[in-house]
Short mmCIF file of C-alpha atoms in Angstrom, two decimals:
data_model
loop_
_atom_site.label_atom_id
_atom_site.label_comp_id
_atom_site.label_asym_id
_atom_site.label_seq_id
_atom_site.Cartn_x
_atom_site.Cartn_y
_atom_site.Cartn_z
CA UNK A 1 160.14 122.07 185.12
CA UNK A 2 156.80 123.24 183.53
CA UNK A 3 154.00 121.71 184.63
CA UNK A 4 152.07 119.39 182.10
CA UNK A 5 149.11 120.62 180.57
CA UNK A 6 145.90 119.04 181.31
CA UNK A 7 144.60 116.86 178.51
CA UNK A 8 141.55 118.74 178.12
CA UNK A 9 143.80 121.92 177.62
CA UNK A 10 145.93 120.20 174.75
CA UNK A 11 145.77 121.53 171.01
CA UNK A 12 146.51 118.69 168.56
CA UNK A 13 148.44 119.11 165.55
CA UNK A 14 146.01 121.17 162.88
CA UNK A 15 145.86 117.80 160.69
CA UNK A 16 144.41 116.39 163.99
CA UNK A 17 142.76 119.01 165.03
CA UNK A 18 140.42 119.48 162.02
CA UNK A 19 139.73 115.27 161.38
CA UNK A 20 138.54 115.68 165.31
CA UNK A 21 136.66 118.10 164.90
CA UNK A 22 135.08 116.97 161.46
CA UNK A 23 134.17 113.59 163.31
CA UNK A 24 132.27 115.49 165.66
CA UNK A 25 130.06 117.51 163.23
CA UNK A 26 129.30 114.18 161.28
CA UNK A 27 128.53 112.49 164.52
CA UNK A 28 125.75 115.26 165.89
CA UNK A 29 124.84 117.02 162.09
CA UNK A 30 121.39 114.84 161.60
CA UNK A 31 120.12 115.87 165.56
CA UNK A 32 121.42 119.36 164.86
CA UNK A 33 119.16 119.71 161.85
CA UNK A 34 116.25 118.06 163.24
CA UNK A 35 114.55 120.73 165.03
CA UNK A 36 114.12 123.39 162.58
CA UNK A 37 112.63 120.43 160.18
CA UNK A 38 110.37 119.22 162.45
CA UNK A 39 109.20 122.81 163.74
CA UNK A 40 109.14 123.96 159.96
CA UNK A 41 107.18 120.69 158.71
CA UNK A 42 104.90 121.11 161.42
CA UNK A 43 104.34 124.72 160.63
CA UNK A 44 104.23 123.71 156.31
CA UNK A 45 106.89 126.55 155.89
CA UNK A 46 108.36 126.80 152.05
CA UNK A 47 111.23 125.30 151.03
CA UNK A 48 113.17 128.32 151.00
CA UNK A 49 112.28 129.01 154.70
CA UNK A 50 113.04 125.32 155.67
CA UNK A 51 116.61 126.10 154.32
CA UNK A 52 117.17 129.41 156.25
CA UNK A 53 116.02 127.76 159.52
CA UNK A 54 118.73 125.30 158.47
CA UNK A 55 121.37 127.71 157.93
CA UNK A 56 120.87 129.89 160.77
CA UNK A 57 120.62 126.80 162.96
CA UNK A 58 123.96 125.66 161.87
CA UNK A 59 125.64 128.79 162.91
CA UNK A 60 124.33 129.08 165.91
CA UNK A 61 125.43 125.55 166.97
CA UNK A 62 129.13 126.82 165.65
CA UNK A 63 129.05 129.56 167.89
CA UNK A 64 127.30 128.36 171.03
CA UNK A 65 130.13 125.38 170.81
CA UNK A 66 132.94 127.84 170.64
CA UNK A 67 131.63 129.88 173.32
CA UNK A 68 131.01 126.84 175.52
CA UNK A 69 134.64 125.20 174.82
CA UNK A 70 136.62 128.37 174.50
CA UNK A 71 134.85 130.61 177.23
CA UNK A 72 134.28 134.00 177.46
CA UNK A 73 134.33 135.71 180.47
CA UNK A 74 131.84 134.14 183.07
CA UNK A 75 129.79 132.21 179.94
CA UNK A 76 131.79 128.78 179.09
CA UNK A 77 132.33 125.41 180.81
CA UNK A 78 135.92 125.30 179.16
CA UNK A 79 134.64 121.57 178.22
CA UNK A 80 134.71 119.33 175.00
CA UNK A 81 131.10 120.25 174.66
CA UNK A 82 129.00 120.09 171.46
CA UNK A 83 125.91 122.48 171.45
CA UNK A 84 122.91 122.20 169.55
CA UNK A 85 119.31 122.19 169.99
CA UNK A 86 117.24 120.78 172.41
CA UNK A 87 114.32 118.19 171.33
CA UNK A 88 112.95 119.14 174.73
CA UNK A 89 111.42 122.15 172.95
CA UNK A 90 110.18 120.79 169.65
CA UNK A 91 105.99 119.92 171.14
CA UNK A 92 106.07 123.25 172.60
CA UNK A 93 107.22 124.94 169.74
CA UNK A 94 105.40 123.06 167.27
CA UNK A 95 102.12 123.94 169.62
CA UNK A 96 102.71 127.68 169.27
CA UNK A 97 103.85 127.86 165.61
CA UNK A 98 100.75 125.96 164.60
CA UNK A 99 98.51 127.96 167.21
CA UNK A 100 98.55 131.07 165.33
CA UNK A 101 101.62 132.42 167.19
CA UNK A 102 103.48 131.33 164.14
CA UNK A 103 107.62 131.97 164.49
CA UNK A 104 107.21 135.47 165.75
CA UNK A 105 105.90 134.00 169.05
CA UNK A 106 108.27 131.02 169.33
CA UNK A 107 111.36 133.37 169.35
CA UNK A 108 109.74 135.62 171.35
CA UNK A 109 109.36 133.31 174.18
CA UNK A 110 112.61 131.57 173.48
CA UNK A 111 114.62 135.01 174.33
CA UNK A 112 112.92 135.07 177.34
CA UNK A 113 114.23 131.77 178.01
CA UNK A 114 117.37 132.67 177.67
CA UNK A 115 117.53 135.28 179.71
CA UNK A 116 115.94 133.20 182.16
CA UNK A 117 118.60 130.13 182.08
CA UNK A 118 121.28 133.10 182.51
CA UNK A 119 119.58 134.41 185.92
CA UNK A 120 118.87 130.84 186.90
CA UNK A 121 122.82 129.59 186.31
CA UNK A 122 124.58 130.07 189.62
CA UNK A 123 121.23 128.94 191.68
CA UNK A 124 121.62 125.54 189.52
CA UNK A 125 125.60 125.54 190.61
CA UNK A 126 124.50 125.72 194.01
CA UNK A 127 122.67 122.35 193.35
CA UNK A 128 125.77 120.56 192.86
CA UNK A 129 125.91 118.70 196.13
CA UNK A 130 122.80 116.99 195.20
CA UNK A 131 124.36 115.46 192.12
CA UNK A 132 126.58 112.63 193.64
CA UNK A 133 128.22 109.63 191.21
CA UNK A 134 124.96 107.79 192.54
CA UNK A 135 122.76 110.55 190.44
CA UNK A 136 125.31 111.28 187.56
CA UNK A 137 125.88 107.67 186.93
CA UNK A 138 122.54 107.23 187.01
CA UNK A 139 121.84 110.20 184.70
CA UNK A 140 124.62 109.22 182.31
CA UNK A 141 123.49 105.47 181.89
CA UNK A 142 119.84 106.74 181.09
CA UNK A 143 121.19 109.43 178.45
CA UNK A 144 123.30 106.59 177.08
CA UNK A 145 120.23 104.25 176.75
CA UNK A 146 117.41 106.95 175.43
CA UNK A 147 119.84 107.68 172.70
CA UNK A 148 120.43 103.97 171.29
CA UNK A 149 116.91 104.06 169.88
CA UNK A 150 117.82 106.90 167.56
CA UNK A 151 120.72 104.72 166.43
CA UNK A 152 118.34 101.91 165.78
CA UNK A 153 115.98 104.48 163.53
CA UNK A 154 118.81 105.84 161.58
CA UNK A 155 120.47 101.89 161.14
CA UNK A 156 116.85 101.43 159.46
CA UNK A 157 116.86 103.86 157.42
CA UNK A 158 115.25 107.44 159.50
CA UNK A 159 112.13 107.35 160.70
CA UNK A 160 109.38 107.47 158.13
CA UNK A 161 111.67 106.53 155.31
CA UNK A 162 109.42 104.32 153.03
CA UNK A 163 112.41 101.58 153.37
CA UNK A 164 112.30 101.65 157.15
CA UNK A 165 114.07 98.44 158.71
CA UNK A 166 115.07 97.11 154.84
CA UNK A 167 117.79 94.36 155.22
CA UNK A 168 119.73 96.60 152.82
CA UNK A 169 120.00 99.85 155.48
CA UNK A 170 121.00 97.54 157.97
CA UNK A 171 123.49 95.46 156.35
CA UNK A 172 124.86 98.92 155.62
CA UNK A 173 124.95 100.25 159.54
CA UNK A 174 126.17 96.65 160.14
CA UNK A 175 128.98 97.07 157.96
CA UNK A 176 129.80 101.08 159.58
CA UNK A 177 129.71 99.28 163.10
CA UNK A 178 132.41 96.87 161.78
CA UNK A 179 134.74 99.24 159.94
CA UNK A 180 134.88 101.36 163.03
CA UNK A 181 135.24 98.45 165.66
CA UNK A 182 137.97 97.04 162.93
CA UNK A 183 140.18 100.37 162.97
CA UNK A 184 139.50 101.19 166.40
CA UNK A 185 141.08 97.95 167.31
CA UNK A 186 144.09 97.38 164.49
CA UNK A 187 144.52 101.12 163.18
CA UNK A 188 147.77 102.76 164.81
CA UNK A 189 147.74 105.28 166.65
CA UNK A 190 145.63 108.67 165.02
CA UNK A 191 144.07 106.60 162.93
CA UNK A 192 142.64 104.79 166.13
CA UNK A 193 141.02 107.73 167.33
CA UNK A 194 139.10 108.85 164.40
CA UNK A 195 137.66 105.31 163.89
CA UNK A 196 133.81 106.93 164.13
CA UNK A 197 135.11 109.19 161.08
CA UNK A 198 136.72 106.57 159.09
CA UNK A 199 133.42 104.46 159.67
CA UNK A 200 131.51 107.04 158.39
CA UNK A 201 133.31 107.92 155.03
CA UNK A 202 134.00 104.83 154.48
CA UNK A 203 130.08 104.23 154.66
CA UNK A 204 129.20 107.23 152.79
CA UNK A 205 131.61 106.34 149.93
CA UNK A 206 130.35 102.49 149.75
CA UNK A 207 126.36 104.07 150.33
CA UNK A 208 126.65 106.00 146.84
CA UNK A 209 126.97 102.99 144.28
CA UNK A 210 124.61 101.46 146.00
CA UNK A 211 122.10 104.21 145.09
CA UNK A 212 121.84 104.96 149.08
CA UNK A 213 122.80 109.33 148.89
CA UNK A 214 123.45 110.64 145.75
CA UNK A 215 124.99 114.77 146.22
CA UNK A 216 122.75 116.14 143.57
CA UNK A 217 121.93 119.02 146.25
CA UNK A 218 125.09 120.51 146.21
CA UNK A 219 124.78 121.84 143.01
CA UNK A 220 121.06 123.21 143.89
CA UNK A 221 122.55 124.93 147.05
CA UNK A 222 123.68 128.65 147.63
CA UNK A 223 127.31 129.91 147.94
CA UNK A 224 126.54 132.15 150.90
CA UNK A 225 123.52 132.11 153.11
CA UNK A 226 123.76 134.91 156.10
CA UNK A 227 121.09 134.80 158.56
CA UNK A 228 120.06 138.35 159.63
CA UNK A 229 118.02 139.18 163.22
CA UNK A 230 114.37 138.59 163.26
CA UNK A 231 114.38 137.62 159.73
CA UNK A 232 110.73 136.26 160.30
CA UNK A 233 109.23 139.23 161.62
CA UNK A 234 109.64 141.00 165.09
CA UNK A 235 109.34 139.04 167.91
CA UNK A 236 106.03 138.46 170.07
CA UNK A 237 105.62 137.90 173.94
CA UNK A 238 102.35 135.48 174.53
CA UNK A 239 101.86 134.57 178.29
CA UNK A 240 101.33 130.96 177.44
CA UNK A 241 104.28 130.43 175.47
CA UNK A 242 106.53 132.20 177.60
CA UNK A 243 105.33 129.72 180.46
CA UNK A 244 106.25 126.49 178.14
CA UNK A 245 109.43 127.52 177.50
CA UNK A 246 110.60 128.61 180.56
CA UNK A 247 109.99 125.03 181.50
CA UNK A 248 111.80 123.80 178.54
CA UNK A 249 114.57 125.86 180.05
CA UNK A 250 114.65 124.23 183.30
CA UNK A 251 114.63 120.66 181.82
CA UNK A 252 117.26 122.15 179.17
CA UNK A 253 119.13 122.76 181.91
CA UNK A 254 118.91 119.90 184.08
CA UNK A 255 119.76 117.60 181.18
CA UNK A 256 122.76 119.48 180.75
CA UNK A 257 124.27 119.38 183.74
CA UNK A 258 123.85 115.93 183.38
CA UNK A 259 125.94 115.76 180.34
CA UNK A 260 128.65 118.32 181.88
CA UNK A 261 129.68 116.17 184.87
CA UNK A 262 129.56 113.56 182.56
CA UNK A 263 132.51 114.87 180.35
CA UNK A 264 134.07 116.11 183.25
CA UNK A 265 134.46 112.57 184.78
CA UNK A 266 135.55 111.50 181.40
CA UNK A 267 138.25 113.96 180.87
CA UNK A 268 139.45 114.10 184.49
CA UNK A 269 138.34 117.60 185.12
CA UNK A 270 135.97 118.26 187.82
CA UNK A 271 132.95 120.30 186.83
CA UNK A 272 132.34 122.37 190.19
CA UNK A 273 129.75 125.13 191.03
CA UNK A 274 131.59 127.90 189.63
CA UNK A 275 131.87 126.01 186.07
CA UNK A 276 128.68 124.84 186.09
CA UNK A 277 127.10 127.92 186.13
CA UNK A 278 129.41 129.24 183.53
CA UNK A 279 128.34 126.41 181.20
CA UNK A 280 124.75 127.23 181.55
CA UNK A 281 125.37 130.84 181.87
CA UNK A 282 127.02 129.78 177.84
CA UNK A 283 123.75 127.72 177.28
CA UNK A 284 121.15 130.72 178.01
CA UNK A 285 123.09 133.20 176.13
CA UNK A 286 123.04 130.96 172.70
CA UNK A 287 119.38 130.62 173.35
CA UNK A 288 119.08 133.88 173.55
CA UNK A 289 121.03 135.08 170.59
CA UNK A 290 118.79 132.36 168.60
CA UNK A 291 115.79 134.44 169.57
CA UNK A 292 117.41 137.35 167.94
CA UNK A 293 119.10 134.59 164.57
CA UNK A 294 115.53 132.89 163.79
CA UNK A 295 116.68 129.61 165.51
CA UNK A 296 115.84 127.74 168.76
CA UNK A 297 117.14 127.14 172.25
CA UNK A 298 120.53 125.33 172.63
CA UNK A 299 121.54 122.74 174.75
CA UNK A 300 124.66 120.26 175.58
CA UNK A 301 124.91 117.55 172.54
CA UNK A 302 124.77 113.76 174.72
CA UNK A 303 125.96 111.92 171.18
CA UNK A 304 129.47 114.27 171.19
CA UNK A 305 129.25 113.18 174.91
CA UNK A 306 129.57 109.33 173.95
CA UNK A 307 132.09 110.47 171.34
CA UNK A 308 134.73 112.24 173.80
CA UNK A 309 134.47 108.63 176.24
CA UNK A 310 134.78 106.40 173.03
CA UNK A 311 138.00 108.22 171.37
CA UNK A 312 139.40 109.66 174.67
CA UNK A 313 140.49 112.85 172.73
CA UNK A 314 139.62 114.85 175.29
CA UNK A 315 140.69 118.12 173.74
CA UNK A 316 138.18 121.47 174.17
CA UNK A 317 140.01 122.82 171.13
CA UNK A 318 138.78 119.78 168.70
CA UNK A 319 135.56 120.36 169.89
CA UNK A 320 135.81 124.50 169.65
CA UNK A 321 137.38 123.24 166.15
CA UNK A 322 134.36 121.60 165.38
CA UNK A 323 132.22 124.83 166.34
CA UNK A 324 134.53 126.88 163.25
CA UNK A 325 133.53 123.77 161.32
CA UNK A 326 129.25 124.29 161.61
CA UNK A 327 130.14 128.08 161.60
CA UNK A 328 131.27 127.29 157.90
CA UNK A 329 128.38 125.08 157.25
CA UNK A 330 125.52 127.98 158.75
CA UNK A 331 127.45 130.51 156.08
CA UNK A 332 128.05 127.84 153.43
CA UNK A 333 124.88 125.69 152.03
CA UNK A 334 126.79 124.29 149.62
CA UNK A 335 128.89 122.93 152.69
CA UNK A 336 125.75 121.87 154.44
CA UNK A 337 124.19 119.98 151.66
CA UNK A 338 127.33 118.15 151.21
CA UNK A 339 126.97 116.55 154.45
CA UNK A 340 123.46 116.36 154.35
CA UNK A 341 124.11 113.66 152.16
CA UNK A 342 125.41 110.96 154.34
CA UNK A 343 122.77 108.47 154.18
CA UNK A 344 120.71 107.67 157.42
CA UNK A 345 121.79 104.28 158.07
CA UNK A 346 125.66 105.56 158.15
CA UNK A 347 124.80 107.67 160.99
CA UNK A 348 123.21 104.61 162.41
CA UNK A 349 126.34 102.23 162.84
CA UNK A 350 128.78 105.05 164.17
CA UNK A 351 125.82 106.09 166.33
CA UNK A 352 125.28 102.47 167.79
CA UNK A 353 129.15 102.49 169.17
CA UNK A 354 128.43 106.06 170.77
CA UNK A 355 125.73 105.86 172.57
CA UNK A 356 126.52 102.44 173.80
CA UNK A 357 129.75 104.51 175.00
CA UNK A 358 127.34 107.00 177.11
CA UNK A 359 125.83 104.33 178.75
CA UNK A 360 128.84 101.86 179.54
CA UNK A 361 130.13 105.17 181.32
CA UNK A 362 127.41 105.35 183.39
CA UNK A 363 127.97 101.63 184.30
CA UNK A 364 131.61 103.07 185.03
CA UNK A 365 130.94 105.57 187.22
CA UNK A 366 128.23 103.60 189.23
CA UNK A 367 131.04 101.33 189.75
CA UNK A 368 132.01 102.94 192.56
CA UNK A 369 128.94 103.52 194.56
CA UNK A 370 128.01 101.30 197.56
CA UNK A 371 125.16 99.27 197.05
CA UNK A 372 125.32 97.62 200.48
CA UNK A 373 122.76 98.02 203.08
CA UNK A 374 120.96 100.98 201.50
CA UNK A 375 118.88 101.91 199.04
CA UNK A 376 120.85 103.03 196.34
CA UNK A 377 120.06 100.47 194.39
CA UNK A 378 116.15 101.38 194.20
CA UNK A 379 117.17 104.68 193.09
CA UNK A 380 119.12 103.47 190.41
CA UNK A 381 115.90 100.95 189.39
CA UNK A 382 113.69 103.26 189.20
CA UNK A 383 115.11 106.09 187.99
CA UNK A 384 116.27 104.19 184.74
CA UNK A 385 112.34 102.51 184.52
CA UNK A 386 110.95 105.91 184.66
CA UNK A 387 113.57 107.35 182.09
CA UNK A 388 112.86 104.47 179.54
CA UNK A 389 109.04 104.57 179.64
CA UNK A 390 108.88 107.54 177.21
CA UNK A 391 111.24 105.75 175.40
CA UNK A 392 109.89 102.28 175.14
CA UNK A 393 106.28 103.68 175.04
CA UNK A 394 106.25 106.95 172.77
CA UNK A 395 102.71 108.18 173.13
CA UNK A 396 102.44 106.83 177.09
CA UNK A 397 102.20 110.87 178.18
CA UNK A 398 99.78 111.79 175.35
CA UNK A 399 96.44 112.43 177.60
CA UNK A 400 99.14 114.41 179.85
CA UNK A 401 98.78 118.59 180.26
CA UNK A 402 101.63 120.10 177.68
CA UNK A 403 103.30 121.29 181.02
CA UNK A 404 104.09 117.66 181.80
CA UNK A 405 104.66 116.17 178.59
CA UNK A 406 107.44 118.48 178.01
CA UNK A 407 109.31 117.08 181.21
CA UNK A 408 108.32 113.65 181.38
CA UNK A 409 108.38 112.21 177.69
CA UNK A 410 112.38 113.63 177.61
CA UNK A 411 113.81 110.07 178.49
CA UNK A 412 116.93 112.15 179.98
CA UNK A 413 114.92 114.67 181.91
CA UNK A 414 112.30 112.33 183.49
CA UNK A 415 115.65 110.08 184.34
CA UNK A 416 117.09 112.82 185.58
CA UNK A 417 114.72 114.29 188.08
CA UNK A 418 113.86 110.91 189.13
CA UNK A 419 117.40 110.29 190.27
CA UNK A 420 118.08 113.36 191.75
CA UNK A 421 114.00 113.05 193.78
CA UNK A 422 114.96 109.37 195.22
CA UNK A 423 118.59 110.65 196.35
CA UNK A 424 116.97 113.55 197.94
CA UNK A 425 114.43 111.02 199.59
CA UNK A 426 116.93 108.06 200.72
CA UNK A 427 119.99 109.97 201.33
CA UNK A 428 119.59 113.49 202.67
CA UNK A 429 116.13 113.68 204.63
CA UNK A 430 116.06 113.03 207.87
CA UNK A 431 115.49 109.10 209.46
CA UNK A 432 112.79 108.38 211.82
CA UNK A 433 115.09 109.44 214.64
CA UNK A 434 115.48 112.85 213.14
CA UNK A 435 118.80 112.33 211.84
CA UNK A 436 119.95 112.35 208.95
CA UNK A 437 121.16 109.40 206.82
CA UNK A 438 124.83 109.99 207.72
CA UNK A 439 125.30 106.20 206.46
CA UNK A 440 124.75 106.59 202.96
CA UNK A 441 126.40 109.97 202.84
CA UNK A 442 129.62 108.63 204.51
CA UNK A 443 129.36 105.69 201.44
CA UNK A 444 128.65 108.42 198.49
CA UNK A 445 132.07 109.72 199.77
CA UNK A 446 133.67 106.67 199.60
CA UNK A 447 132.25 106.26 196.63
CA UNK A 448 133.26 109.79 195.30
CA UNK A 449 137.56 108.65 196.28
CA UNK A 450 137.19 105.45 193.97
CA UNK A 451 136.18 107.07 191.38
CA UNK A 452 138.91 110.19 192.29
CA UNK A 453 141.44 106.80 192.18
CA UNK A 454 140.22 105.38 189.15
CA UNK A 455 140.21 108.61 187.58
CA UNK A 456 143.74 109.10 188.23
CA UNK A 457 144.59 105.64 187.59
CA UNK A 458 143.02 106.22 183.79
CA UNK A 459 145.34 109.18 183.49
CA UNK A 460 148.32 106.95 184.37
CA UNK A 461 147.38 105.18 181.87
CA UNK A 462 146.39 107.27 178.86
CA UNK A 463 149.84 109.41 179.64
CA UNK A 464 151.63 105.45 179.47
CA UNK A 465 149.98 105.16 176.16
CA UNK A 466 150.94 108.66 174.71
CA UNK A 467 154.48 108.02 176.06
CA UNK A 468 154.27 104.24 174.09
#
């Protein structure tokens, strides 16, 4: 009898596949585009140029996702994985551009990051021991929470919108956040699963009456828009920002590891040394190639993460799908403008369900952890404080050296290391005797076979529902 394929392995029917993937693109679109506006704003590039960092940003996320689902070689976690790029490196970058580097410099330095997070993969894979469901819970519940806040500034209306917080934009998000609860809950079947999407269009289509979005832009946009290597000018290698984003790349990557054992605990496949450092083998080579395609360094999307949890689709061809989908977008404007247009506070109401997904994970996997007689518990406290500040307090690093506001005011990252630091502290130095604590260890691998059971239990009964 053949064996079944794994779930993560499974290529839905091309109606399915493409409504999958679409959700996904609508889902991470607004944080894909972010960084080149930011970077470009803060640098006062034209309009034109604004557009081409656009384009060539959208690409790039298309193909760094299809490497990263698909694989090639020794580059590719083989996970449902959306790429795109990292906020991590929008202060440094904005400090160079606006320093008189200008976007020669900033690609310089970010394919030297890249080639950097492709050296420095299989030393992170090593690391894996030191990420047990204590840290990755942790981590997980932290990326869940640091994201919500972007849901709440979208469900306002975008930050900076002269409407911010209007009853109007919320009543709008509220009314997303219904429609998708309402068909995630009564729809049958495939409609179930693309509840985020039906939210969204359903949104969009209600937002334009309402004088929310309007798609006047389509018509403005280009056919075709190819980006070509070092469109701005040959690149430039300055010491100092070589140095800031190498440490981008080590945050990059940290945060991303996060976010891969993450998915792999969701979709029941175990993310082990080998395909860890394949994933960020796939992460340093996008960065790299957007050194060479005008665009920035690349990272693992946490909203798609929330996404794959929330619909259990757990599919690496929807998300590879999706990848073709941005592809089209990066070569199409016309494309890119149309769904451009989905107003802010759309985003907002499918993004509230997400995120809140990311973090109710965490809670999930922490589940299993022993909290008795140790101090796991103090590691989970503080890790999560230290991982909110930024996020509660925005400008609480701002007297900080760049160096250190780059790691610490990431939510994620600061989370991050935090967890993994305490675990390190309580769990694997030695005691006072000179032993090590064996105790805690012995519980993390308890810990590690309930969640192996639950894990199996879930596919029990995800396979009961597909058979239903």
């Amino acid at each position: 009898m053949k064996p079944a394929r794994h779930p993560v392995d499974e290529v839905p029917p091309p109606g399915q596949l493409a409504a999958f993937g679409l959700q996904h693109v609508l889902a991470m679109y607004a944080g894909a585009v972010a960084v080149p506006l930011i970077v470009g704003g803060a640098m006062k590039l034209p309009p034109a140029d604004l557009a081409y960092l656009i384009n060539a940003d959208l690409l790039l996320c298309g193909i760094a996702t299809v490497l990263q689902c698909v694989g090639l070689w020794r580059f590719g976690v083989r996970l449902p994985i959306m790429q795109g790029c990292t906020f991590a490196a929008v202060t440094p970058m904005v400090l160079i551009g606006t320093g008189g580097g200008g976007l020669p410099a900033i690609y310089g330095s970010v394919l030297v990051s890249g080639l950097a997070m492709i050296l420095l993969a299989p030393v992170f894979g090593r690391l894996l021991r030191f990420f047990p469901p204590l840290v990755t819970g942790t981590v997980i519940l932290v990326i869940g929470l640091s994201l919500l806040p972007v849901a709440g500034n979208w469900a306002a209306g975008g930050q900076g919108s002269a409407d911010f917080g209007a009853p109007k934009n919320l009543g709008l998000a509220a009314g997303v956040l219904i429609t998708v609860l309402a068909v995630q809950r009564f729809a049958p079947g495939f409609l179930g699963r693309v509840a985020v999407l039906a939210g969204i269009v359903a949104g969009t289509a209600a937002a334009v009456p309402l004088g929310f979005t309007d798609f006047s832009g389509v018509g403005d946009s280009d056919w075709v828009g190819v980006s070509t290597p070092f469109h701005f000018g040959a690149p430039t290698f300055e010491a100092a920002a070589v140095a800031s984003m190498l440490v981008v790349a080590v945050v990059s990557m940290t945060e991303t590891t996060g976010d891969f054992i993450a998915v792999g605990e969701m979709t029941g496949r175990e993310v082990d040394a080998r395909r860890l450092a394949d994933g960020l083998r796939a992460d340093g080579a996008a960065t790299l190639l957007g050194g060479v395609f005008n665009t920035f360094p690349y990272t693992a999307f946490a909203q798609n993460v929330g996404l794959v949890g929330m619909t259990r689709v757990h599919s690496r061809w929807v998300v590879a799908a999706a990848g073709g989908i941005l592809v089209l977008l990066g070569l199409e404007p016309k494309l890119g403008a149309l769904v451009a247009a989905v107003p802010a506070p759309v985003l907002g109401g499918a993004g509230l369900v997400m995120f809140g997904t990311v973090a109710a994970s965490g809670l999930r996997t922490l589940a299993g952890v022993d909290f008795r007689d140790n101090h796991n518990l103090t590691v989970v406290a503080v890790s999560v404080a230290v991982g909110l500040l930024p996020v509660g307090v925005p400008g609480v690093y701002e007297q900080f050296p760049h160096w250190f506001q780059t790691i610490m005011t990431s939510g994620i990252s600061a989370g991050c290391l935090t967890a993994i630091a305490l675990n390190l502290l309580f769990n694997h130095l030695p005691t006072g005797s000179g032993q090590a604590a064996s105790a805690p260890v012995a519980r993390r691998a308890a810990g590690d076979q309930v969640l192996a059971v639950g894990g199996e239990q879930d596919a029990v009964e995800q396979s009961g529902e597909q058979r239903v």
